[in-house]
Amino acid sequence: MSENESAGEKTEQPTEKRLRDAREQGNLPRSRELGTAAVFGAGVLAVMAMSGSIGRGATAWMKHALSPEQSLRQNPKELFGHFGDLLLQFMLVIAPLVLVCLLASFVAPLVMGGLRWSQKALLPDINRMNPMSGLKRLYGPEAIAEFTKSLLRVAFVGVAAGLVVWTGFDTLRGLIHHPLETAITDGLGFTLRLLLATAGAMLVLAAIDAPYQRWNWTRKLKMTREELRREMKESEGSPEVKGRIRQLQQQMANRRMMEAVPTADVVVVNPTHYAVALKYEGGAMNAPTVVALGVDETALRIREVADGNKVAIVSAPPLARALYREGQLGKEIPVRLYSAVAQVLSYVYQLRAWRTGPMPDAPHIQVDEFGKGGRP
């Protein structure tokens, strides 16, 4: 298999961004079997919980329907009013069931995928208006799979319901010989058994279909390697953008470093290529600390800031190179440079005293030799 063919296959699992984008566009995992089973099961549970009130309401409704008042026999024009009363009573009997089923229809999507309002899902799709696309949807593999599932669903639920009807056929046949109240009670009992068997079959189908639909949803959102690379590039930024970010970060770091130069006690220079600014506070620091360092243009800028703020500048090329190579910004100097830096600081302190005091001669600096080393 060629590299192009391999790159075109959707072999990579969808990223969190791809899943999030799909949800925002209204593309959520959905199981029709789960929704149907939830609504039907909630209705069955409601019937079981309210069987007493439903039985009484059904009995009263049947009596009212089958025993018209004397006025109706004398005045048939009141028949429409009678039918209106019957319809109202029937709606009052089934209203709780309808409310429970409506609630279940809203709760079921929360179990799988959740609810998401998407304007894009409501907009017309040109591809769906294409007759060829419609034919592919009608006769494609997914349509055949859905048709097969529908046949299996009808067969499975039909077998479960048929077994209940087969075992309760004698009870059904004898209802016509029972009084109305007894017939309604026995009929409700049989209906509950039938509904429970049907709901159980639907729950079995939902338990199979829901994981499959989630797996199929994830499969459709799989990505090719090229799509994955493109998304990672967009998420993490292109090399140009990352380079610009690094440049801005470096500029900010340089700005903060230059702001620290005026607080330094001394700047050790090469004298042109290297510059390292050191600060030492005896009570707060164990050793002198590097507050700024740089080469070439940065070193020149450090010298200019130091000169403008009257910070002592000492030319000690070997020490300047060693401090730059081994020192770290914001860290104390290496131990092996203590002696040399101490001589530089001593010279700086003597220089301050000479400028402000009665010392007759200006001090001279003498930095001892120290070993070479440090990072290249």
Tab-separated table of C-alpha atoms in Angstrom:
chain	number	residue	atom	x	y	z
A	1	MET	CA	0.000	0.000	0.000
A	2	SER	CA	1.383	3.400	-0.965
A	3	GLU	CA	1.912	6.208	1.505
A	4	ASN	CA	-0.844	8.316	-0.120
A	5	GLU	CA	-3.380	5.506	0.168
A	6	SER	CA	-2.411	4.908	3.786
A	7	ALA	CA	-2.699	8.627	4.550
A	8	GLY	CA	-6.208	8.669	3.026
A	9	GLU	CA	-7.543	5.946	5.311
A	10	LYS	CA	-9.315	7.028	8.476
A	11	THR	CA	-7.248	5.033	10.929
A	12	GLU	CA	-6.746	7.607	13.701
A	13	GLN	CA	-9.116	7.999	16.632
A	14	PRO	CA	-10.917	11.382	16.712
A	15	THR	CA	-9.351	14.034	18.882
A	16	GLU	CA	-11.192	15.898	21.623
A	17	LYS	CA	-11.405	18.927	19.336
A	18	ARG	CA	-13.031	16.899	16.548
A	19	LEU	CA	-15.546	15.390	18.982
A	20	ARG	CA	-16.287	18.840	20.414
A	21	ASP	CA	-16.775	20.346	16.953
A	22	ALA	CA	-19.136	17.513	16.009
A	23	ARG	CA	-21.247	18.131	19.115
A	24	GLU	CA	-21.353	21.871	18.440
A	25	GLN	CA	-22.645	21.127	14.933
A	26	GLY	CA	-25.435	18.936	16.352
A	27	ASN	CA	-23.734	15.666	15.407
A	28	LEU	CA	-24.363	13.582	18.522
A	29	PRO	CA	-24.546	9.821	19.106
A	30	ARG	CA	-28.174	8.760	19.039
A	31	SER	CA	-29.895	5.412	19.568
A	32	ARG	CA	-33.447	5.183	18.284
A	33	GLU	CA	-33.898	1.948	20.214
A	34	LEU	CA	-32.860	3.610	23.468
A	35	GLY	CA	-35.307	6.484	22.989
A	36	THR	CA	-38.176	4.150	22.102
A	37	ALA	CA	-37.414	1.815	25.009
A	38	ALA	CA	-37.178	4.745	27.448
A	39	VAL	CA	-40.531	6.215	26.403
A	40	PHE	CA	-42.285	2.842	26.292
A	41	GLY	CA	-40.720	1.673	29.559
A	42	ALA	CA	-41.671	4.906	31.324
A	43	GLY	CA	-45.233	4.483	30.087
A	44	VAL	CA	-45.380	0.919	31.397
A	45	LEU	CA	-44.030	1.960	34.794
A	46	ALA	CA	-46.593	4.760	34.919
A	47	VAL	CA	-49.393	2.301	34.109
A	48	MET	CA	-48.195	-0.019	36.875
A	49	ALA	CA	-47.929	2.829	39.396
A	50	MET	CA	-51.342	4.269	38.498
A	51	SER	CA	-53.139	1.040	37.623
A	52	GLY	CA	-55.739	1.579	40.353
A	53	SER	CA	-56.717	5.080	39.285
A	54	ILE	CA	-56.536	4.114	35.610
A	55	GLY	CA	-58.809	1.118	36.238
A	56	ARG	CA	-61.346	3.235	38.077
A	57	GLY	CA	-61.215	5.916	35.421
A	58	ALA	CA	-61.565	3.375	32.617
A	59	THR	CA	-64.521	1.731	34.367
A	60	ALA	CA	-66.305	5.046	34.825
A	61	TRP	CA	-65.576	5.986	31.236
A	62	MET	CA	-66.898	2.687	29.882
A	63	LYS	CA	-70.061	2.955	31.980
A	64	HIS	CA	-70.615	6.483	30.773
A	65	ALA	CA	-69.972	5.479	27.173
A	66	LEU	CA	-72.120	2.338	27.175
A	67	SER	CA	-74.975	3.681	29.312
A	68	PRO	CA	-76.252	6.889	27.698
A	69	GLU	CA	-78.573	9.031	29.733
A	70	GLN	CA	-82.332	9.011	29.162
A	71	SER	CA	-82.153	12.544	27.766
A	72	LEU	CA	-79.979	11.307	24.900
A	73	ARG	CA	-82.606	8.772	23.917
A	74	GLN	CA	-85.229	11.500	23.901
A	75	ASN	CA	-83.069	14.211	22.313
A	76	PRO	CA	-80.373	12.856	19.935
A	77	LYS	CA	-79.123	16.429	19.344
A	78	GLU	CA	-77.279	16.216	22.673
A	79	LEU	CA	-75.169	13.348	21.313
A	80	PHE	CA	-72.262	15.634	20.358
A	81	GLY	CA	-72.104	17.021	23.886
A	82	HIS	CA	-72.043	13.473	25.190
A	83	PHE	CA	-69.113	12.602	22.941
A	84	GLY	CA	-67.303	15.737	24.130
A	85	ASP	CA	-67.691	14.661	27.749
A	86	LEU	CA	-66.393	11.193	26.877
A	87	LEU	CA	-63.358	12.671	25.115
A	88	LEU	CA	-62.574	14.931	28.074
A	89	GLN	CA	-62.812	12.026	30.518
A	90	PHE	CA	-60.577	9.901	28.279
A	91	MET	CA	-57.964	12.669	28.091
A	92	LEU	CA	-57.993	13.013	31.888
A	93	VAL	CA	-57.375	9.265	32.202
A	94	ILE	CA	-54.391	9.187	29.818
A	95	ALA	CA	-52.937	12.639	30.631
A	96	PRO	CA	-50.521	11.330	33.322
A	97	LEU	CA	-49.239	8.673	30.923
A	98	VAL	CA	-48.648	11.246	28.204
A	99	LEU	CA	-46.750	13.544	30.577
A	100	VAL	CA	-44.523	10.707	31.799
A	101	CYS	CA	-43.748	9.644	28.226
A	102	LEU	CA	-42.934	13.238	27.213
A	103	LEU	CA	-40.567	13.555	30.160
A	104	ALA	CA	-38.861	10.291	29.204
A	105	SER	CA	-38.436	11.506	25.616
A	106	PHE	CA	-36.427	14.487	26.916
A	107	VAL	CA	-34.411	12.488	29.456
A	108	ALA	CA	-33.395	9.671	27.072
A	109	PRO	CA	-31.063	11.852	24.912
A	110	LEU	CA	-29.261	13.012	28.059
A	111	VAL	CA	-28.180	9.437	28.739
A	112	MET	CA	-26.486	9.179	25.360
A	113	GLY	CA	-24.846	12.242	23.874
A	114	GLY	CA	-26.802	14.891	25.764
A	115	LEU	CA	-28.841	17.735	24.337
A	116	ARG	CA	-27.295	20.365	22.091
A	117	TRP	CA	-28.921	23.227	20.224
A	118	SER	CA	-27.248	23.798	16.876
A	119	GLN	CA	-28.398	26.271	14.237
A	120	LYS	CA	-26.248	24.516	11.646
A	121	ALA	CA	-28.275	21.326	12.052
A	122	LEU	CA	-31.428	23.289	11.169
A	123	LEU	CA	-30.000	24.905	8.039
A	124	PRO	CA	-30.826	23.274	4.681
A	125	ASP	CA	-28.128	20.980	3.344
A	126	ILE	CA	-27.636	21.059	-0.434
A	127	ASN	CA	-26.201	17.548	-0.370
A	128	ARG	CA	-29.432	16.210	1.107
A	129	MET	CA	-31.367	17.788	-1.773
A	130	ASN	CA	-29.209	15.983	-4.313
A	131	PRO	CA	-31.243	13.083	-5.815
A	132	MET	CA	-28.141	10.918	-6.187
A	133	SER	CA	-27.230	11.437	-2.557
A	134	GLY	CA	-30.796	10.560	-1.632
A	135	LEU	CA	-30.613	7.316	-3.624
A	136	LYS	CA	-27.357	6.426	-1.911
A	137	ARG	CA	-28.987	6.980	1.461
A	138	LEU	CA	-32.020	4.881	0.475
A	139	TYR	CA	-30.121	1.970	-1.025
A	140	GLY	CA	-26.714	2.278	0.592
A	141	PRO	CA	-25.186	-0.084	3.149
A	142	GLU	CA	-26.497	1.959	6.082
A	143	ALA	CA	-30.057	1.885	4.707
A	144	ILE	CA	-29.855	-1.887	4.266
A	145	ALA	CA	-28.500	-2.246	7.799
A	146	GLU	CA	-31.333	-0.100	9.201
A	147	PHE	CA	-33.925	-2.134	7.269
A	148	THR	CA	-32.447	-5.374	8.598
A	149	LYS	CA	-32.486	-3.958	12.129
A	150	SER	CA	-36.139	-2.984	11.734
A	151	LEU	CA	-37.062	-6.521	10.658
A	152	LEU	CA	-35.173	-8.016	13.584
A	153	ARG	CA	-36.770	-5.503	15.946
A	154	VAL	CA	-40.292	-6.352	14.789
A	155	ALA	CA	-39.544	-10.075	14.945
A	156	PHE	CA	-38.004	-9.918	18.426
A	157	VAL	CA	-40.734	-7.746	19.935
A	158	GLY	CA	-43.396	-9.756	18.101
A	159	VAL	CA	-42.128	-13.025	19.546
A	160	ALA	CA	-42.097	-11.586	23.087
A	161	ALA	CA	-45.617	-10.183	22.729
A	162	GLY	CA	-46.849	-13.333	20.969
A	163	LEU	CA	-45.747	-15.533	23.850
A	164	VAL	CA	-47.778	-13.428	26.288
A	165	VAL	CA	-50.843	-13.524	24.036
A	166	TRP	CA	-50.459	-17.284	23.533
A	167	THR	CA	-50.248	-18.001	27.263
A	168	GLY	CA	-53.131	-15.626	28.094
A	169	PHE	CA	-55.434	-16.485	25.207
A	170	ASP	CA	-57.932	-18.323	27.428
A	171	THR	CA	-58.127	-15.298	29.737
A	172	LEU	CA	-58.824	-13.003	26.793
A	173	ARG	CA	-61.509	-15.277	25.430
A	174	GLY	CA	-63.306	-15.403	28.787
A	175	LEU	CA	-63.449	-11.644	29.344
A	176	ILE	CA	-66.687	-11.334	27.407
A	177	HIS	CA	-68.491	-13.503	29.972
A	178	HIS	CA	-67.336	-11.485	33.023
A	179	PRO	CA	-68.974	-8.413	34.589
A	180	LEU	CA	-67.653	-5.074	33.401
A	181	GLU	CA	-65.527	-4.333	36.507
A	182	THR	CA	-63.981	-7.819	36.491
A	183	ALA	CA	-63.389	-7.733	32.746
A	184	ILE	CA	-61.603	-4.375	32.999
A	185	THR	CA	-59.446	-5.564	35.924
A	186	ASP	CA	-58.475	-8.810	34.179
A	187	GLY	CA	-57.953	-6.962	30.916
A	188	LEU	CA	-55.615	-4.463	32.587
A	189	GLY	CA	-53.654	-7.312	34.163
A	190	PHE	CA	-53.221	-8.976	30.785
A	191	THR	CA	-52.316	-5.642	29.185
A	192	LEU	CA	-49.655	-5.031	31.823
A	193	ARG	CA	-48.086	-8.436	31.174
A	194	LEU	CA	-48.100	-7.710	27.453
A	195	LEU	CA	-46.571	-4.270	27.971
A	196	LEU	CA	-43.904	-5.623	30.327
A	197	ALA	CA	-42.880	-8.285	27.826
A	198	THR	CA	-42.721	-5.705	25.044
A	199	ALA	CA	-40.758	-3.249	27.209
A	200	GLY	CA	-38.318	-5.992	28.199
A	201	ALA	CA	-37.715	-6.861	24.552
A	202	MET	CA	-37.167	-3.179	23.731
A	203	LEU	CA	-34.699	-2.779	26.594
A	204	VAL	CA	-32.692	-5.746	25.321
A	205	LEU	CA	-32.571	-4.155	21.869
A	206	ALA	CA	-31.575	-0.788	23.375
A	207	ALA	CA	-28.776	-2.422	25.398
A	208	ILE	CA	-27.366	-3.760	22.124
A	209	ASP	CA	-28.021	-0.733	19.924
A	210	ALA	CA	-26.774	2.063	22.222
A	211	PRO	CA	-23.131	0.862	22.437
A	212	TYR	CA	-23.172	0.104	18.723
A	213	GLN	CA	-24.409	3.606	17.843
A	214	ARG	CA	-21.724	5.223	19.993
A	215	TRP	CA	-19.055	3.030	18.376
A	216	ASN	CA	-20.418	3.836	14.908
A	217	TRP	CA	-20.501	7.568	15.705
A	218	THR	CA	-16.868	7.456	16.801
A	219	ARG	CA	-15.937	5.411	13.728
A	220	LYS	CA	-17.450	7.999	11.385
A	221	LEU	CA	-15.449	10.747	13.093
A	222	LYS	CA	-12.135	8.948	12.693
A	223	MET	CA	-9.390	10.951	11.010
A	224	THR	CA	-6.757	10.372	8.393
A	225	ARG	CA	-3.150	10.981	9.321
A	226	GLU	CA	-3.153	14.124	7.214
A	227	GLU	CA	-6.235	15.453	9.048
A	228	LEU	CA	-4.593	14.664	12.376
A	229	ARG	CA	-1.395	16.477	11.394
A	230	ARG	CA	-3.386	19.461	10.130
A	231	GLU	CA	-5.384	19.691	13.345
A	232	MET	CA	-2.285	19.403	15.496
A	233	LYS	CA	-0.686	22.160	13.431
A	234	GLU	CA	-3.741	24.373	13.886
A	235	SER	CA	-3.961	23.606	17.604
A	236	GLU	CA	-0.300	24.017	18.447
A	237	GLY	CA	0.407	26.699	15.868
A	238	SER	CA	2.494	26.694	12.710
A	239	PRO	CA	6.298	26.959	12.972
A	240	GLU	CA	6.071	30.610	11.922
A	241	VAL	CA	3.580	31.392	14.682
A	242	LYS	CA	5.570	29.465	17.271
A	243	GLY	CA	8.697	31.310	16.159
A	244	ARG	CA	6.921	34.637	16.558
A	245	ILE	CA	5.743	33.619	20.034
A	246	ARG	CA	9.292	32.690	21.019
A	247	GLN	CA	10.502	36.022	19.654
A	248	LEU	CA	7.950	37.946	21.713
A	249	GLN	CA	8.814	35.919	24.804
A	250	GLN	CA	12.501	36.658	24.262
A	251	GLN	CA	11.750	40.364	23.851
A	252	MET	CA	9.790	40.394	27.102
A	253	ALA	CA	12.586	38.537	28.894
A	254	ASN	CA	15.156	41.008	27.534
A	255	ARG	CA	13.003	43.931	28.635
A	256	ARG	CA	12.747	42.558	32.174
A	257	MET	CA	16.487	41.864	32.168
A	258	MET	CA	17.311	45.425	31.102
A	259	GLU	CA	15.044	46.762	33.846
A	260	ALA	CA	17.165	44.823	36.364
A	261	VAL	CA	20.514	46.249	35.150
A	262	PRO	CA	20.195	49.528	37.153
A	263	THR	CA	19.947	47.454	40.353
A	264	ALA	CA	23.282	45.695	39.687
A	265	ASP	CA	26.486	46.429	41.610
A	266	VAL	CA	28.803	45.793	38.679
A	267	VAL	CA	28.823	44.807	35.010
A	268	VAL	CA	31.730	42.559	34.016
A	269	VAL	CA	32.581	42.958	30.318
A	270	ASN	CA	34.815	41.409	27.660
A	271	PRO	CA	34.925	44.486	26.849
A	272	THR	CA	32.812	44.315	23.656
A	273	HIS	CA	31.360	40.843	23.093
A	274	TYR	CA	30.261	39.771	26.603
A	275	ALA	CA	28.534	41.571	29.465
A	276	VAL	CA	27.275	40.115	32.759
A	277	ALA	CA	25.557	42.231	35.425
A	278	LEU	CA	25.981	41.067	39.040
A	279	LYS	CA	24.159	42.030	42.203
A	280	TYR	CA	25.054	41.181	45.776
A	281	GLU	CA	23.156	41.897	48.985
A	282	GLY	CA	25.051	40.522	51.929
A	283	GLY	CA	22.084	40.042	54.200
A	284	ALA	CA	19.773	38.501	51.604
A	285	MET	CA	22.068	36.527	49.276
A	286	ASN	CA	24.550	33.730	49.862
A	287	ALA	CA	26.527	34.716	46.765
A	288	PRO	CA	26.408	37.317	43.982
A	289	THR	CA	23.519	36.786	41.554
A	290	VAL	CA	23.374	37.240	37.782
A	291	VAL	CA	20.673	39.820	36.939
A	292	ALA	CA	21.552	40.260	33.237
A	293	LEU	CA	23.838	38.695	30.658
A	294	GLY	CA	24.290	38.797	26.919
A	295	VAL	CA	26.593	38.867	23.931
A	296	ASP	CA	27.151	41.297	21.061
A	297	GLU	CA	24.091	43.597	20.703
A	298	THR	CA	22.607	42.518	24.041
A	299	ALA	CA	25.973	43.069	25.730
A	300	LEU	CA	26.201	46.539	24.184
A	301	ARG	CA	22.711	47.370	25.417
A	302	ILE	CA	23.598	46.190	28.946
A	303	ARG	CA	26.682	48.468	28.904
A	304	GLU	CA	24.582	51.443	27.757
A	305	VAL	CA	21.955	50.933	30.468
A	306	ALA	CA	24.640	50.449	33.121
A	307	ASP	CA	26.509	53.572	32.005
A	308	GLY	CA	23.306	55.590	32.017
A	309	ASN	CA	22.526	54.504	35.580
A	310	LYS	CA	26.087	54.938	36.905
A	311	VAL	CA	26.621	51.203	37.464
A	312	ALA	CA	30.317	50.263	37.616
A	313	ILE	CA	31.646	48.566	34.473
A	314	VAL	CA	34.720	46.370	34.944
A	315	SER	CA	36.682	44.916	32.049
A	316	ALA	CA	37.768	41.359	32.881
A	317	PRO	CA	37.564	39.304	29.651
A	318	PRO	CA	38.253	35.796	31.066
A	319	LEU	CA	35.841	36.341	33.955
A	320	ALA	CA	33.170	37.833	31.690
A	321	ARG	CA	33.317	34.836	29.358
A	322	ALA	CA	33.242	32.389	32.272
A	323	LEU	CA	30.277	34.150	33.893
A	324	TYR	CA	28.345	34.116	30.623
A	325	ARG	CA	29.059	30.454	29.905
A	326	GLU	CA	28.528	29.113	33.409
A	327	GLY	CA	26.152	31.607	34.983
A	328	GLN	CA	22.359	31.504	34.759
A	329	LEU	CA	19.987	34.444	34.779
A	330	GLY	CA	18.502	34.922	38.231
A	331	LYS	CA	20.854	32.341	39.790
A	332	GLU	CA	23.920	32.655	42.009
A	333	ILE	CA	27.325	32.483	40.348
A	334	PRO	CA	29.254	29.164	40.282
A	335	VAL	CA	31.373	28.414	43.344
A	336	ARG	CA	34.614	28.319	41.382
A	337	LEU	CA	34.153	31.992	40.414
A	338	TYR	CA	33.658	33.237	43.990
A	339	SER	CA	37.245	34.439	44.432
A	340	ALA	CA	37.446	36.329	41.148
A	341	VAL	CA	34.036	37.969	41.615
A	342	ALA	CA	34.928	38.874	45.201
A	343	GLN	CA	37.983	40.773	43.914
A	344	VAL	CA	35.791	42.605	41.391
A	345	LEU	CA	33.252	43.568	44.052
A	346	SER	CA	36.025	44.655	46.397
A	347	TYR	CA	37.350	46.935	43.668
A	348	VAL	CA	33.836	48.365	43.099
A	349	TYR	CA	33.360	49.096	46.807
A	350	GLN	CA	36.803	50.754	46.998
A	351	LEU	CA	35.941	52.789	43.915
A	352	ARG	CA	32.759	54.039	45.569
A	353	ALA	CA	34.707	54.952	48.688
A	354	TRP	CA	37.343	56.786	46.652
A	355	ARG	CA	34.701	58.840	44.849
A	356	THR	CA	32.950	59.879	48.051
A	357	GLY	CA	35.784	59.789	50.615
A	358	PRO	CA	39.272	61.110	51.319
A	359	MET	CA	41.184	58.247	49.607
A	360	PRO	CA	44.144	59.964	47.811
A	361	ASP	CA	44.645	57.403	45.050
A	362	ALA	CA	42.171	55.595	42.835
A	363	PRO	CA	42.008	51.820	43.424
A	364	HIS	CA	43.315	49.316	40.889
A	365	ILE	CA	41.717	45.962	40.097
A	366	GLN	CA	43.651	42.706	40.144
A	367	VAL	CA	41.693	39.557	39.217
A	368	ASP	CA	43.430	36.238	39.904
A	369	GLU	CA	43.561	33.542	37.245
A	370	PHE	CA	40.994	30.767	37.467
A	371	GLY	CA	40.434	27.547	35.566
A	372	LYS	CA	38.677	27.390	32.282
A	373	GLY	CA	35.380	25.576	31.853
A	374	GLY	CA	31.693	26.038	31.389
A	375	ARG	CA	29.274	25.314	28.588
A	376	PRO	CA	30.572	25.880	25.051
